[in-house]
Short mmCIF file of C-alpha atoms in Angstrom, two decimals:
data_model
loop_
_atom_site.label_atom_id
_atom_site.label_comp_id
_atom_site.label_asym_id
_atom_site.label_seq_id
_atom_site.Cartn_x
_atom_site.Cartn_y
_atom_site.Cartn_z
CA SER A 22 26.00 -36.52 -22.00
CA ALA A 23 26.61 -38.17 -25.35
CA VAL A 24 24.76 -40.78 -27.36
CA ILE A 25 26.99 -43.15 -29.28
CA SER A 26 25.92 -45.41 -32.12
CA GLN A 27 28.18 -48.28 -33.14
CA LYS A 28 27.83 -50.38 -36.28
CA PRO A 29 27.72 -53.28 -36.70
CA SER A 30 26.45 -54.47 -33.34
CA ARG A 31 27.82 -57.91 -34.07
CA ASP A 32 29.45 -59.84 -36.89
CA ILE A 33 30.90 -63.23 -37.70
CA CYS A 34 33.91 -63.01 -39.97
CA GLN A 35 36.26 -65.38 -41.72
CA ARG A 36 39.88 -65.40 -40.63
CA GLY A 37 42.14 -63.35 -42.85
CA THR A 38 39.46 -60.77 -43.64
CA SER A 39 39.04 -57.27 -42.20
CA LEU A 40 36.12 -55.56 -40.49
CA THR A 41 35.53 -51.84 -40.12
CA ILE A 42 33.56 -50.70 -37.10
CA GLN A 43 31.85 -47.31 -37.16
CA CYS A 44 31.25 -45.01 -34.22
CA GLN A 45 28.87 -42.05 -34.56
CA VAL A 46 28.34 -39.51 -31.77
CA ASP A 47 25.40 -37.13 -31.46
CA SER A 48 27.62 -34.18 -30.53
CA GLN A 49 31.07 -32.92 -31.38
CA VAL A 50 33.77 -34.34 -29.14
CA THR A 51 37.49 -33.88 -29.25
CA MET A 52 38.51 -37.17 -27.70
CA MET A 53 37.41 -40.57 -28.86
CA PHE A 54 38.79 -43.87 -27.66
CA TRP A 55 38.62 -47.47 -28.82
CA TYR A 56 38.63 -50.35 -26.34
CA ARG A 57 38.71 -54.12 -26.65
CA GLN A 58 36.94 -56.44 -24.24
CA GLN A 59 37.96 -60.05 -24.65
CA PRO A 60 35.47 -62.73 -23.53
CA GLY A 61 34.93 -62.66 -19.78
CA GLN A 62 37.51 -59.96 -19.25
CA SER A 63 37.82 -56.27 -18.58
CA LEU A 64 38.26 -53.45 -21.09
CA THR A 65 41.65 -52.60 -22.55
CA LEU A 66 42.39 -49.34 -24.31
CA ILE A 67 43.48 -49.85 -27.92
CA ALA A 68 44.04 -46.26 -29.03
CA THR A 69 43.06 -42.64 -28.69
CA ALA A 70 41.63 -41.03 -31.81
CA ASN A 71 41.60 -37.25 -31.88
CA GLN A 72 40.44 -35.32 -34.91
CA GLY A 73 43.20 -33.80 -36.95
CA SER A 74 46.00 -36.01 -35.70
CA GLU A 75 47.23 -39.58 -35.96
CA ALA A 76 45.74 -42.03 -33.51
CA THR A 77 47.87 -42.87 -30.49
CA TYR A 78 48.16 -46.59 -29.82
CA GLU A 79 48.69 -48.33 -26.50
CA SER A 80 51.37 -50.90 -25.93
CA GLY A 81 50.55 -54.12 -27.73
CA PHE A 82 48.41 -52.50 -30.41
CA VAL A 83 49.71 -51.32 -33.79
CA ILE A 84 48.31 -49.25 -36.61
CA ASP A 85 48.74 -51.96 -39.23
CA LYS A 86 46.46 -54.27 -37.27
CA PHE A 87 43.99 -51.67 -36.02
CA PRO A 88 43.92 -48.69 -38.40
CA ILE A 89 41.73 -45.85 -37.16
CA SER A 90 40.14 -42.95 -38.96
CA ARG A 91 38.80 -39.76 -37.37
CA PRO A 92 37.55 -37.59 -40.23
CA ASN A 93 35.50 -35.20 -38.08
CA LEU A 94 34.40 -34.46 -34.52
CA THR A 95 31.42 -36.84 -34.54
CA PHE A 96 32.72 -39.94 -36.28
CA SER A 97 35.48 -42.54 -36.12
CA THR A 98 36.19 -45.98 -37.52
CA LEU A 99 38.30 -48.85 -36.24
CA THR A 100 39.36 -51.58 -38.64
CA VAL A 101 40.40 -55.00 -37.39
CA SER A 102 42.72 -56.26 -40.11
CA ASN A 103 43.72 -59.76 -41.18
CA MET A 104 41.58 -61.25 -38.45
CA SER A 105 42.32 -64.41 -36.52
CA PRO A 106 40.17 -66.19 -33.89
CA GLU A 107 42.19 -64.39 -31.20
CA ASP A 108 40.60 -61.13 -32.37
CA SER A 109 37.17 -62.35 -31.26
CA SER A 110 36.14 -59.70 -28.75
CA ILE A 111 33.79 -56.86 -28.08
CA TYR A 112 35.12 -53.59 -29.49
CA LEU A 113 33.84 -50.44 -27.83
CA CYS A 114 33.96 -46.81 -28.82
CA SER A 115 34.11 -44.21 -26.05
CA VAL A 116 33.93 -40.42 -26.01
CA VAL A 117 34.74 -37.86 -23.38
CA PRO A 118 32.77 -34.64 -23.82
CA LEU A 119 34.47 -31.64 -22.29
CA ASN A 120 35.04 -32.05 -18.57
CA THR A 121 32.67 -34.99 -18.17
CA GLU A 122 33.03 -38.68 -17.67
CA ALA A 123 33.54 -41.17 -20.50
CA PHE A 124 30.52 -42.51 -22.36
CA PHE A 125 30.50 -45.82 -24.19
CA GLY A 126 28.77 -47.24 -27.20
CA GLN A 127 26.95 -50.56 -27.08
CA GLY A 128 29.94 -52.32 -28.53
CA THR A 129 30.55 -54.52 -31.57
CA ARG A 130 30.68 -58.23 -30.80
CA LEU A 131 33.11 -59.80 -33.24
CA THR A 132 33.51 -63.53 -33.76
CA VAL A 133 36.24 -64.76 -36.07
CA VAL A 134 35.91 -68.28 -37.42
CA GLY B 10 48.52 -52.22 -14.45
CA GLU B 11 46.74 -55.22 -13.10
CA SER B 12 46.81 -58.51 -14.91
CA VAL B 13 43.43 -59.66 -16.08
CA GLY B 14 42.20 -63.11 -15.17
CA LEU B 15 40.11 -65.40 -17.33
CA HIS B 16 37.10 -65.24 -15.02
CA LEU B 17 35.48 -62.36 -13.26
CA PRO B 18 35.01 -62.64 -9.52
CA THR B 19 31.39 -63.15 -8.56
CA LEU B 20 29.44 -61.64 -5.68
CA SER B 21 26.02 -63.06 -4.90
CA VAL B 22 23.68 -61.16 -2.55
CA GLN B 23 20.05 -61.42 -1.55
CA GLU B 24 17.65 -58.87 -2.97
CA GLY B 25 17.27 -56.03 -0.50
CA ASP B 26 20.68 -56.58 1.10
CA ASN B 27 23.58 -54.18 0.74
CA SER B 28 26.53 -55.12 -1.43
CA ILE B 29 30.14 -53.98 -1.44
CA ILE B 30 32.32 -54.37 -4.52
CA ASN B 31 36.04 -53.83 -4.14
CA CYS B 32 38.73 -52.77 -6.57
CA ALA B 33 42.48 -52.30 -6.31
CA TYR B 34 43.89 -49.74 -8.71
CA SER B 35 47.42 -49.66 -9.99
CA ASN B 36 48.59 -46.12 -10.66
CA SER B 37 49.35 -43.93 -7.66
CA ALA B 38 49.30 -40.91 -9.98
CA SER B 39 45.66 -41.47 -10.94
CA ASP B 40 43.50 -38.54 -9.99
CA TYR B 41 40.02 -39.56 -11.00
CA PHE B 42 38.12 -42.79 -10.46
CA ILE B 43 34.89 -44.07 -11.89
CA TRP B 44 32.58 -47.02 -11.37
CA TYR B 45 30.84 -48.46 -14.40
CA LYS B 46 28.03 -50.99 -14.67
CA GLN B 47 27.91 -53.30 -17.66
CA GLU B 48 24.81 -55.32 -18.38
CA SER B 49 24.92 -58.24 -20.77
CA GLY B 50 25.22 -57.12 -24.37
CA LYS B 51 25.67 -53.46 -23.49
CA GLY B 52 28.49 -51.01 -23.10
CA PRO B 53 29.62 -49.76 -19.69
CA GLN B 54 27.30 -47.26 -18.03
CA PHE B 55 28.55 -44.59 -15.64
CA ILE B 56 27.47 -45.02 -12.02
CA ILE B 57 29.51 -42.66 -9.88
CA ASP B 58 32.90 -41.00 -9.82
CA ILE B 59 35.30 -39.57 -7.27
CA ARG B 60 38.36 -37.36 -7.39
CA SER B 61 41.51 -38.14 -5.49
CA ASN B 62 40.98 -35.20 -3.12
CA MET B 63 37.93 -36.95 -1.67
CA ASP B 64 37.57 -40.20 0.24
CA LYS B 65 33.82 -40.67 -0.04
CA ARG B 66 31.04 -39.70 -2.38
CA GLN B 67 27.39 -40.64 -2.28
CA GLY B 68 24.81 -40.98 -4.99
CA GLN B 69 21.39 -42.49 -5.13
CA ARG B 70 21.73 -45.88 -3.38
CA VAL B 71 25.44 -45.95 -4.20
CA THR B 72 28.51 -44.81 -2.29
CA VAL B 73 32.09 -44.84 -3.47
CA LEU B 74 34.97 -44.97 -0.99
CA LEU B 75 38.55 -44.19 -1.93
CA ASN B 76 41.59 -45.18 0.11
CA LYS B 77 44.63 -43.72 -1.60
CA THR B 78 47.04 -45.13 0.97
CA VAL B 79 46.38 -48.68 -0.13
CA LYS B 80 45.09 -47.79 -3.63
CA HIS B 81 41.69 -49.26 -2.96
CA LEU B 82 38.28 -48.29 -4.24
CA SER B 83 34.93 -49.70 -3.20
CA LEU B 84 31.36 -49.38 -4.40
CA GLN B 85 28.54 -49.85 -1.94
CA ILE B 86 25.05 -50.50 -3.29
CA ALA B 87 22.25 -50.20 -0.78
CA ALA B 88 19.05 -52.26 -0.87
CA THR B 89 20.00 -54.17 -3.98
CA GLN B 90 17.39 -54.77 -6.66
CA PRO B 91 17.21 -57.33 -9.48
CA GLY B 92 18.21 -54.60 -11.93
CA ASP B 93 21.52 -54.25 -10.13
CA SER B 94 22.65 -57.61 -11.53
CA ALA B 95 25.54 -56.77 -13.85
CA VAL B 96 29.31 -56.66 -14.08
CA TYR B 97 30.86 -53.72 -12.24
CA PHE B 98 34.18 -52.22 -13.23
CA CYS B 99 36.29 -49.60 -11.55
CA ALA B 100 38.36 -47.35 -13.80
CA GLU B 101 41.11 -44.86 -13.18
CA THR B 102 42.64 -42.02 -15.12
CA TRP B 103 44.73 -38.92 -14.65
CA GLN B 104 41.91 -36.39 -14.68
CA LYS B 105 38.25 -36.05 -15.46
CA GLY B 106 37.82 -35.17 -19.10
CA GLY B 107 41.49 -35.94 -19.69
CA ALA B 108 43.03 -37.32 -22.82
CA ASP B 109 44.63 -40.42 -21.37
CA GLY B 110 41.82 -42.93 -21.64
CA LEU B 111 40.76 -45.19 -18.82
CA THR B 112 42.48 -48.11 -17.14
CA PHE B 113 39.89 -50.63 -16.05
CA GLY B 114 40.02 -53.04 -13.14
CA LYS B 115 39.14 -56.70 -13.42
CA GLY B 116 35.44 -56.37 -12.83
CA THR B 117 33.02 -58.12 -10.48
CA HIS B 118 29.89 -59.96 -11.51
CA LEU B 119 27.12 -59.04 -9.07
CA ILE B 120 24.25 -61.50 -8.89
CA ILE B 121 21.08 -60.55 -7.02
CA GLN B 122 19.27 -63.57 -5.61
CA PRO B 123 15.48 -63.27 -5.24
#
């Protein structure tokens, strides 16, 4: 298993600003993922963040809008840049320890006003 | 993949009854399927998984059924309890522990009536 800590748990931000979300895992994992969950909807994969390489983004998501860092095997950040109200969502970090299922953090509830 | 609607389907059952939550997945190449439970204000929590070489798997009070012919997955919860109230998502991927991330279904909001 894996225990994931996400910060902040929630935030209210002004449009045009940026927010960096942190994800800390209690064990070393190769694969980390970032998801977005818009209000009342399912989860959508934003990108895969593996240590030592550039993040891989899914269709509809770009690095300029959602830059990701992965400095080591226990930590990652996702930045939501130049925010607009449409970015209001829950952002979730997920890890997949070797040969197990995916574990999720509690999520960061972002409201852009 | 599936389009995502604005509202999650809702299933309301009496406490103690059995519930069945259904999910249609999109990728015929998916090899591994998972059910997650998401309570309000929390991240998804693993319930049960199944590989594509199986058609049924049982856990404690939960059973997952997989029909690859019609790309359909179901979660059966026996003797539902108030703590089962949550949103349930199915997810698919290429392989357990794989590097592809998960594709989630629409989700179903399960409400347990007292």
